[in-house]
PDB file of C-alpha atoms in Angstrom:
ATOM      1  CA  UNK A   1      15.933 124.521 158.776  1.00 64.00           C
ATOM      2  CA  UNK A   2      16.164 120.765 157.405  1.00 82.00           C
ATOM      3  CA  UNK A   3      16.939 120.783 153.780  1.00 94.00           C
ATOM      4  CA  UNK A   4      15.278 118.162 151.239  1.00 97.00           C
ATOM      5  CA  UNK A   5      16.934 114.752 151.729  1.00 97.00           C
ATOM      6  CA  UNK A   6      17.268 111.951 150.387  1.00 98.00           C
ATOM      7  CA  UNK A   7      17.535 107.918 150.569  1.00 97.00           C
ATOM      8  CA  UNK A   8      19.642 106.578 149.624  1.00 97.00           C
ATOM      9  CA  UNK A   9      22.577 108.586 148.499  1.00 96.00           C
ATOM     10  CA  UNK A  10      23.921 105.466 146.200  1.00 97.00           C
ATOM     11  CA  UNK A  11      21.615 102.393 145.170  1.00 97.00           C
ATOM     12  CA  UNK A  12      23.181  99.709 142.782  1.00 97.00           C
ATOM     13  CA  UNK A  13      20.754  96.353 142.012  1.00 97.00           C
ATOM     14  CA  UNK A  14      20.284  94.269 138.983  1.00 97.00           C
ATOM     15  CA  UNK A  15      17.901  94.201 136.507  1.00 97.00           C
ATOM     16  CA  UNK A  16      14.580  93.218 137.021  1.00 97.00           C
ATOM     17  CA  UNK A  17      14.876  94.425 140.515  1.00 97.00           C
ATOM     18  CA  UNK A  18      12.606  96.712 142.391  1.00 97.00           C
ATOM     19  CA  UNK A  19      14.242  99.913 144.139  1.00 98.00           C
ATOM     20  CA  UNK A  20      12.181 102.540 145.944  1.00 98.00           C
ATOM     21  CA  UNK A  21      14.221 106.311 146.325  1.00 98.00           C
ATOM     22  CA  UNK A  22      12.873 107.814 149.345  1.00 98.00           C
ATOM     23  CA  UNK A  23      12.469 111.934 149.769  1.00 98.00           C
ATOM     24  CA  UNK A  24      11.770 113.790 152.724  1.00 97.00           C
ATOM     25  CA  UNK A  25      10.763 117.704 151.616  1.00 96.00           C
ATOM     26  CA  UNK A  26      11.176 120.554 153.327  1.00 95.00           C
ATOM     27  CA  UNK A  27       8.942 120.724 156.402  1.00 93.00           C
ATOM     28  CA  UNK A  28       5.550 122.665 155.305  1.00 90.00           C
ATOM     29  CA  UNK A  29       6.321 122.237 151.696  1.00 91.00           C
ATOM     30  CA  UNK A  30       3.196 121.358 149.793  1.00 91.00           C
ATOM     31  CA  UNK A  31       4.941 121.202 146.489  1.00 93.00           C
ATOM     32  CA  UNK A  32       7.212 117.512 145.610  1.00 95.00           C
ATOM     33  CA  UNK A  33       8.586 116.860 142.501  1.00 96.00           C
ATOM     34  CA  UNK A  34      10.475 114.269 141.059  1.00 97.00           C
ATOM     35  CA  UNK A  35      13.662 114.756 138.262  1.00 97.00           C
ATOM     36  CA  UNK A  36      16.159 112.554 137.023  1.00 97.00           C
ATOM     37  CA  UNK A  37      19.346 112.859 134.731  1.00 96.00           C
ATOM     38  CA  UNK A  38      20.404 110.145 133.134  1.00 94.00           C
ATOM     39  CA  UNK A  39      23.980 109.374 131.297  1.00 85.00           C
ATOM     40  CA  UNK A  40      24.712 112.246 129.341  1.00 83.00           C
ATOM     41  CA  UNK A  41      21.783 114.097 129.369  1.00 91.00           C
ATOM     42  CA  UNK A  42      19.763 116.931 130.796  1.00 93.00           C
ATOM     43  CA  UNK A  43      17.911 117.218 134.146  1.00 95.00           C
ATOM     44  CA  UNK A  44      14.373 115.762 133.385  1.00 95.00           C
ATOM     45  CA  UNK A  45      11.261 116.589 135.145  1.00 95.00           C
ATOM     46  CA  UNK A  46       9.368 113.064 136.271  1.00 97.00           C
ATOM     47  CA  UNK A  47       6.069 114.447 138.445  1.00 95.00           C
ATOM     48  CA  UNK A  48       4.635 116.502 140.473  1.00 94.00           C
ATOM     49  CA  UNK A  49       2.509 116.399 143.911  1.00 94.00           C
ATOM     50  CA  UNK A  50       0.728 119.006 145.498  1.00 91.00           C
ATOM     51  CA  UNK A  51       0.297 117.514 149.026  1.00 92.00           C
ATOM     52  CA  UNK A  52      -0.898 113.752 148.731  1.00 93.00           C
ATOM     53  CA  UNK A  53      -1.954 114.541 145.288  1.00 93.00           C
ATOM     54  CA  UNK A  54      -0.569 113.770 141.608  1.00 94.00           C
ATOM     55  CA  UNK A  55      -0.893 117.024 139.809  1.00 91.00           C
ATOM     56  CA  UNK A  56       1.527 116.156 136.646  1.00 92.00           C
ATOM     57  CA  UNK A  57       2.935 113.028 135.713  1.00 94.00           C
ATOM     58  CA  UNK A  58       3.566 113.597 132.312  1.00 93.00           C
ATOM     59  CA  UNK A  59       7.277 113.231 132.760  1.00 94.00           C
ATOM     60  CA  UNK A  60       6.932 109.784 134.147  1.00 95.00           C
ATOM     61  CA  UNK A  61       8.919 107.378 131.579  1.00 93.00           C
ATOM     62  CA  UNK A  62       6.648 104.153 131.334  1.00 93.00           C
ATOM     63  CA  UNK A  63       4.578 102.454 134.093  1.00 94.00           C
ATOM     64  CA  UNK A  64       7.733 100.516 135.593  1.00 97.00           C
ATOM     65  CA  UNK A  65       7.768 103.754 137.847  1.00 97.00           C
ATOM     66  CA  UNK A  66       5.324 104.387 141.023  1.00 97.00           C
ATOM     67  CA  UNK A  67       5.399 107.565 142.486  1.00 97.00           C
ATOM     68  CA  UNK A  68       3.666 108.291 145.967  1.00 97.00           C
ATOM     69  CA  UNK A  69       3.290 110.379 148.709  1.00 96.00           C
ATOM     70  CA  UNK A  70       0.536 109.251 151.701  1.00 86.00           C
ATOM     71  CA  UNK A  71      -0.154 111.605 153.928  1.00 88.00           C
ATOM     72  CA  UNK A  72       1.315 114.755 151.916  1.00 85.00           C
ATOM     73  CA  UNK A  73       4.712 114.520 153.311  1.00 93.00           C
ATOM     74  CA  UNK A  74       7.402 112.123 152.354  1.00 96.00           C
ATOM     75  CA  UNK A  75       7.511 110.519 148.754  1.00 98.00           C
ATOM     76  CA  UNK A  76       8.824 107.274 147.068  1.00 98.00           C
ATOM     77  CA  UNK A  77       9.683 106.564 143.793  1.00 98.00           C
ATOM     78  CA  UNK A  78       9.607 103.252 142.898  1.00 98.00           C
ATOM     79  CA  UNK A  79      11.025 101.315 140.063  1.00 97.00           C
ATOM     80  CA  UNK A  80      10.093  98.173 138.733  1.00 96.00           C
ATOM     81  CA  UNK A  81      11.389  95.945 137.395  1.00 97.00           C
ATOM     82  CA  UNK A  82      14.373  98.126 137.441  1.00 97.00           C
ATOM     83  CA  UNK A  83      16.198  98.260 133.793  1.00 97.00           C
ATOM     84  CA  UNK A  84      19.539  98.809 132.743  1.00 96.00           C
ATOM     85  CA  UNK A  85      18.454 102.712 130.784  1.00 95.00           C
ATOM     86  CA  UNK A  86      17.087 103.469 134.242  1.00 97.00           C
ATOM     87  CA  UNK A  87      20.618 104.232 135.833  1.00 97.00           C
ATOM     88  CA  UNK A  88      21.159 107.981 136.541  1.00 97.00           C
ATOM     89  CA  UNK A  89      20.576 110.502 138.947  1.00 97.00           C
ATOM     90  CA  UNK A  90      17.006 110.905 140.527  1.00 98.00           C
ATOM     91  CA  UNK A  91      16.224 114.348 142.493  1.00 98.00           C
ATOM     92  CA  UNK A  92      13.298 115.225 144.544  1.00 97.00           C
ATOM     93  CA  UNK A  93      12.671 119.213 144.915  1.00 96.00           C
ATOM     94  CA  UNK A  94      10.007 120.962 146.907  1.00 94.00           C
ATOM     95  CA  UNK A  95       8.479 124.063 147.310  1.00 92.00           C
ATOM     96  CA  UNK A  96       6.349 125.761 149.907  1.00 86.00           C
ATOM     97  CA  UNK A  97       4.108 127.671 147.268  1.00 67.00           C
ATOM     98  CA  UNK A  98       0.465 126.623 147.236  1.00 58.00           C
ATOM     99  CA  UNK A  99      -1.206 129.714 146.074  1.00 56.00           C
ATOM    100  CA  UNK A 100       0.194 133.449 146.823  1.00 53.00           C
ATOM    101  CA  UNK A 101       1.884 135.788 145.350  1.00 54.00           C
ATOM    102  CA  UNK A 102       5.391 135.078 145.769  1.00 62.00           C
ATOM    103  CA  UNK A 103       7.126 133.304 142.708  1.00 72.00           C
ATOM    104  CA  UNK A 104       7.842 129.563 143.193  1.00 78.00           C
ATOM    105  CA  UNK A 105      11.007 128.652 143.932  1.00 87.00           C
ATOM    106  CA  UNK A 106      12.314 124.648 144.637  1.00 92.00           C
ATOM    107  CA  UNK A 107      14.540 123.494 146.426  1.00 93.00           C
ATOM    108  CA  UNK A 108      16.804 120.501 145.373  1.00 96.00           C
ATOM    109  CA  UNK A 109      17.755 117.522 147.737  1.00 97.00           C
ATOM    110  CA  UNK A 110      20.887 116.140 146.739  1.00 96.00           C
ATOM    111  CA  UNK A 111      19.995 113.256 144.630  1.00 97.00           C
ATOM    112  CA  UNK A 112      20.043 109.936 144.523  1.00 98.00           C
ATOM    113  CA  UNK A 113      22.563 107.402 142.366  1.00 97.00           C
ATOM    114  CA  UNK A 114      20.796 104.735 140.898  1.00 97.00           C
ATOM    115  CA  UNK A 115      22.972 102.095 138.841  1.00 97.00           C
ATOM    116  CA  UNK A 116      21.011  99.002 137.313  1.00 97.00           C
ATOM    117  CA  UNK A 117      23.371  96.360 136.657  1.00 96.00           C
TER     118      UNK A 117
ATOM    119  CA  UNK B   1       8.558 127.244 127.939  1.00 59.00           C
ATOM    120  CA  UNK B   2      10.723 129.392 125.891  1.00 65.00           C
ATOM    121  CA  UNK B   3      13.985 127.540 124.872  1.00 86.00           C
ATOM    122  CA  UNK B   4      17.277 129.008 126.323  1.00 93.00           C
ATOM    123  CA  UNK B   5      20.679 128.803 124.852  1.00 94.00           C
ATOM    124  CA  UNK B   6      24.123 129.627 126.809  1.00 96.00           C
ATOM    125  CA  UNK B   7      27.699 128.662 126.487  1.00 97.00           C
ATOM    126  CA  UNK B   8      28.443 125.159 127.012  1.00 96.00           C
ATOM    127  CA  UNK B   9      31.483 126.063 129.202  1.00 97.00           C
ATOM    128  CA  UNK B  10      33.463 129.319 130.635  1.00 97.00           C
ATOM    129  CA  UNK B  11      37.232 129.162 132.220  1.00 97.00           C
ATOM    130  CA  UNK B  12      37.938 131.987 134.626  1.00 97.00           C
ATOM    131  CA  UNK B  13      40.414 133.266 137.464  1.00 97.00           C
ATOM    132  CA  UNK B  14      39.806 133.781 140.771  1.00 97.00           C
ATOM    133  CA  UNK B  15      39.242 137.116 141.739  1.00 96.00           C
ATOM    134  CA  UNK B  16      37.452 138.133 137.974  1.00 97.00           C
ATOM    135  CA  UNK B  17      34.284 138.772 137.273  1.00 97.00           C
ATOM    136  CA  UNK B  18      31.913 136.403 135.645  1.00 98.00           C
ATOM    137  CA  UNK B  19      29.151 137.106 133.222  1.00 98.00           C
ATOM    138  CA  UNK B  20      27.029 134.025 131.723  1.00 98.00           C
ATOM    139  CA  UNK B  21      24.782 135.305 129.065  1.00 97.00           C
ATOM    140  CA  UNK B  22      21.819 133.062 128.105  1.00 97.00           C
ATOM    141  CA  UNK B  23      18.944 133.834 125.213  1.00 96.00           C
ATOM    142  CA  UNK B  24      15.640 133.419 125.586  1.00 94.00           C
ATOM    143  CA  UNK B  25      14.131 134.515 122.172  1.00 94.00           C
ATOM    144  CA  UNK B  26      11.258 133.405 122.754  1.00 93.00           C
ATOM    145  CA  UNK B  27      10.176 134.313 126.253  1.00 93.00           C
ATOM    146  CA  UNK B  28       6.163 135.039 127.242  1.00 92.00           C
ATOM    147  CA  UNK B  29       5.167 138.135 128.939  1.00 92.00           C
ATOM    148  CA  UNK B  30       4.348 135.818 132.793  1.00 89.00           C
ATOM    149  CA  UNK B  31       7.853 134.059 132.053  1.00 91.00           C
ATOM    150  CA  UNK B  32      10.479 134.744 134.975  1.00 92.00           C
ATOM    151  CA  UNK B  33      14.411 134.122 134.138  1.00 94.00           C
ATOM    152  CA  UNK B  34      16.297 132.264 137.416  1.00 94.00           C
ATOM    153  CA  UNK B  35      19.309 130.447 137.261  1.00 96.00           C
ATOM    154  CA  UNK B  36      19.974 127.595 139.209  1.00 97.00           C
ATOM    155  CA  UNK B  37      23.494 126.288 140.124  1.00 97.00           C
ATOM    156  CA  UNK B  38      25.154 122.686 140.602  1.00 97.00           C
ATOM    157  CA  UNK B  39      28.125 121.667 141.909  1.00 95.00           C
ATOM    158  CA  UNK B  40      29.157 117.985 141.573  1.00 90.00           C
ATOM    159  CA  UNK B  41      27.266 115.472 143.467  1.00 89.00           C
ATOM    160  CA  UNK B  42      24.834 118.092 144.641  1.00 94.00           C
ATOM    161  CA  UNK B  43      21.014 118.966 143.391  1.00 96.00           C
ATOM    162  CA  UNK B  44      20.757 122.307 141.817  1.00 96.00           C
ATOM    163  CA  UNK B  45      20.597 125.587 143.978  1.00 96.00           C
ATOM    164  CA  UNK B  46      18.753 128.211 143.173  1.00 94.00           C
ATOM    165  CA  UNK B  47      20.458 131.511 143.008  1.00 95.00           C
ATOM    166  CA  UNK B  48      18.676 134.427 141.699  1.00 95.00           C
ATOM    167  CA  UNK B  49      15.446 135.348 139.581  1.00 93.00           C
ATOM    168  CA  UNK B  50      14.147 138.333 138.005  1.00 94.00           C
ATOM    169  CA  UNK B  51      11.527 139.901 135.798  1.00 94.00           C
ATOM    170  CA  UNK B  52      13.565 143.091 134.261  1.00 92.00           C
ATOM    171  CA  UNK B  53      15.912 144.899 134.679  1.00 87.00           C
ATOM    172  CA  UNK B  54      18.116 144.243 137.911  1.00 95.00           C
ATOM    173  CA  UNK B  55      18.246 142.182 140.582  1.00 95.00           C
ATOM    174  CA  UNK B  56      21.139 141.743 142.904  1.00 96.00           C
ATOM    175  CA  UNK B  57      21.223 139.578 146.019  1.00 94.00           C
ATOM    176  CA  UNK B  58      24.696 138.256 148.225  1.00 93.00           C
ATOM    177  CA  UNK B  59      25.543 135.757 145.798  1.00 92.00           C
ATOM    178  CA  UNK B  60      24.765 137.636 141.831  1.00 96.00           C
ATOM    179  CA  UNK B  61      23.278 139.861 139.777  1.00 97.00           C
ATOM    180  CA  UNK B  62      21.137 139.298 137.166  1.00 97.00           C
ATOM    181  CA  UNK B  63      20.973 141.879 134.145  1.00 97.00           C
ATOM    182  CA  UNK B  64      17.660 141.700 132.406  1.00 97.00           C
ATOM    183  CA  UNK B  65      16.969 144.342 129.245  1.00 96.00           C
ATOM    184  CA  UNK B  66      14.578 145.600 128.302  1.00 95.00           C
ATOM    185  CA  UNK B  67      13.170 143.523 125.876  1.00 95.00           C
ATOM    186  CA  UNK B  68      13.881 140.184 128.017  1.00 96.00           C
ATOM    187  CA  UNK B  69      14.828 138.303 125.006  1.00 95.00           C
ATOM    188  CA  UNK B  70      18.473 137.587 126.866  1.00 96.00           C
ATOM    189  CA  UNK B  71      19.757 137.454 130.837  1.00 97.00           C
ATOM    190  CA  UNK B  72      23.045 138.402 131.840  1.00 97.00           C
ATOM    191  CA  UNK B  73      24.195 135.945 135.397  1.00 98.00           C
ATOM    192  CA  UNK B  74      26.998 138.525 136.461  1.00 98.00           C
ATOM    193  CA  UNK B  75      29.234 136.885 139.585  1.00 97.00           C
ATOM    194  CA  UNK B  76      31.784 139.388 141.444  1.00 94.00           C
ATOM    195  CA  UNK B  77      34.760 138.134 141.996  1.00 93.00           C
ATOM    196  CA  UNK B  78      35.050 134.552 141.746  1.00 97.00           C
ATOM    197  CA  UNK B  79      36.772 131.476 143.964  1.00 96.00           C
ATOM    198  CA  UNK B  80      38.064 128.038 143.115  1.00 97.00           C
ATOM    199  CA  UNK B  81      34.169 127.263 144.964  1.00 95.00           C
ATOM    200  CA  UNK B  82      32.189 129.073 142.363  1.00 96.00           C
ATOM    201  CA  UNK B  83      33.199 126.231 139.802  1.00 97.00           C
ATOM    202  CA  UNK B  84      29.633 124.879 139.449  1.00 97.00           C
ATOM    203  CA  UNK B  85      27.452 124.184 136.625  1.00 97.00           C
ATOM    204  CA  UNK B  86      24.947 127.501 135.958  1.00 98.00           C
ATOM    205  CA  UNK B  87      21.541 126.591 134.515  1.00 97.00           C
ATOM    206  CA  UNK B  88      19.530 129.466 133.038  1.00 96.00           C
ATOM    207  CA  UNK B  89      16.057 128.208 132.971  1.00 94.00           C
ATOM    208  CA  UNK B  90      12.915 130.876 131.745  1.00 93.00           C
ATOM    209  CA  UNK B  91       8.973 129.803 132.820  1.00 89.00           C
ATOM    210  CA  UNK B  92       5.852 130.864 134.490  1.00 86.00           C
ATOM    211  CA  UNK B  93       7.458 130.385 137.602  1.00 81.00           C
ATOM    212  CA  UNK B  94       4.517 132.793 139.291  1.00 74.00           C
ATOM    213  CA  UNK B  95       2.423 129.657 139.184  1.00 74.00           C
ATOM    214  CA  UNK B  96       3.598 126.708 141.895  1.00 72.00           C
ATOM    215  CA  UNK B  97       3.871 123.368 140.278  1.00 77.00           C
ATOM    216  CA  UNK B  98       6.042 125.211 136.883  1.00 83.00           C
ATOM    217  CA  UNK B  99       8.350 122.387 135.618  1.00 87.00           C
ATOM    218  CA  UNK B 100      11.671 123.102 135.395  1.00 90.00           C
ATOM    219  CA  UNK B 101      13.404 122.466 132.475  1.00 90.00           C
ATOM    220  CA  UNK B 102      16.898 122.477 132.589  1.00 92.00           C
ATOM    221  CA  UNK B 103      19.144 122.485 129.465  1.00 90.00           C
ATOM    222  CA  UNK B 104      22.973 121.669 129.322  1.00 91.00           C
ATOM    223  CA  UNK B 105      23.932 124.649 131.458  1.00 95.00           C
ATOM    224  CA  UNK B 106      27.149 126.322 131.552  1.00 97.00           C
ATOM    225  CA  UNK B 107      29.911 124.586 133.041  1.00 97.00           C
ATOM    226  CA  UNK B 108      32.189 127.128 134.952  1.00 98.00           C
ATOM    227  CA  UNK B 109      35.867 126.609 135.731  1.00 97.00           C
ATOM    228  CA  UNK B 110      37.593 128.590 137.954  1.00 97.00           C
ATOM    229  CA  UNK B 111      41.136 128.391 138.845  1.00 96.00           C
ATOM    230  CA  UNK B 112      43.800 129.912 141.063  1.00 94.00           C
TER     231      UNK B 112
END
């Protein structure tokens, strides 16, 4: 089984560019989320979809970042314009847990390395 | 989500045993403890969870007491590959859609 990638692995662009971070979830996984670590810091939560919908965006930093996923499968991140505190690492997770009683557990693509110039 | 604490780093040799203890003072009564681990240039793998007391799977153990306010990550004999980052993270995870909150984790060195 496919594990949750990524695209691309390594992004560098200038500020006040747009990027968009692509992420492909596991196959059947109705759960996407979004994290990112920047410099130095801790692994923070961004949002959350269950299928095509937003259900929690409070990690979202400002409104320079679109997240979407049409059609309930793969999901972009977009930044822009792109600023210079935006550089780090962005992850997408998923999980297959849309109800039940198993506990949820994601699963972490391997990230994408966004430097803003 | 209850707050965890656990060493900021832990040197071992290959071959020992590894125990990562991380507190979670402060954990609710639908909170689950798993522990997630990173290795460079990677996304975090999951690697165990539990409720109480025990659980052991092929790559840890995870020592819960009885009053859940800690979590013992116990690896068996370690390799030079087990040098990861371990993240003890606590939460609701029951519910889909929990988000994770990682702190600084425990960075794990292990040499030959």
């Amino acid at each position: 089984e496919a594990g949750v990638t990524q695209f691309p692995s390594h992004s560098v662009i200038e500020k006040g560019q747009t990027v968009t971070l692509r992420c492909d979830p596991i196959s059947g996984h109705d759960n996407l989320y979004w994290y990112r670590r920047v410099m130095g810091k801790e692994i923070k939560f961004l949002l959350h979809f269950v299928k095509e919908s937003k259900q929690d965006e409070s990690g979202m930093p400002n409104n320079r970042f679109l997240a979407e996923r049409t059609g309930g499968t793969y999901s972009t991140l977009k930044v822009q314009p792109a600023e210079l505190e935006d550089s780090g690492v962005y992850f997408c997770a998923s999980s297959p847990l849309a109800g039940g009683s198993s506990t949820d557990t994601q699963y972490f693509g391997p990230g994408t390395r966004l430097t803003v110039l | 989500l209850a707050k965890t604490t656990q060493p900021i780093s832990m040197d071992s040799y290959e071959g020992q045993e590894v125990n990562i203890t991380c507190s979670h003072n402060n954990i609710a009564t639908n909170d689950y403890i798993t522990w997630y681990q990173q290795f460079p240039s990677q996304g975090p793998r999951f690697i165990i969870q539990g409720y109480k007391t025990k659980v052991t799977n092929e790559v840890a153990s995870l020592f819960i007491p009885a009053d859940r306010k800690s979590s013992t990550l116990s690896l068996p004999r370690v390799s030079l590959s087990d040098t990861a980052v371990y993240y003890c993270l606590v939460g609701p995870f029951e519910q889909a859609g929990t988000a994770l909150i990682f702190g600084k984790g425990t960075t794990l060195s292990v040499s030959s």
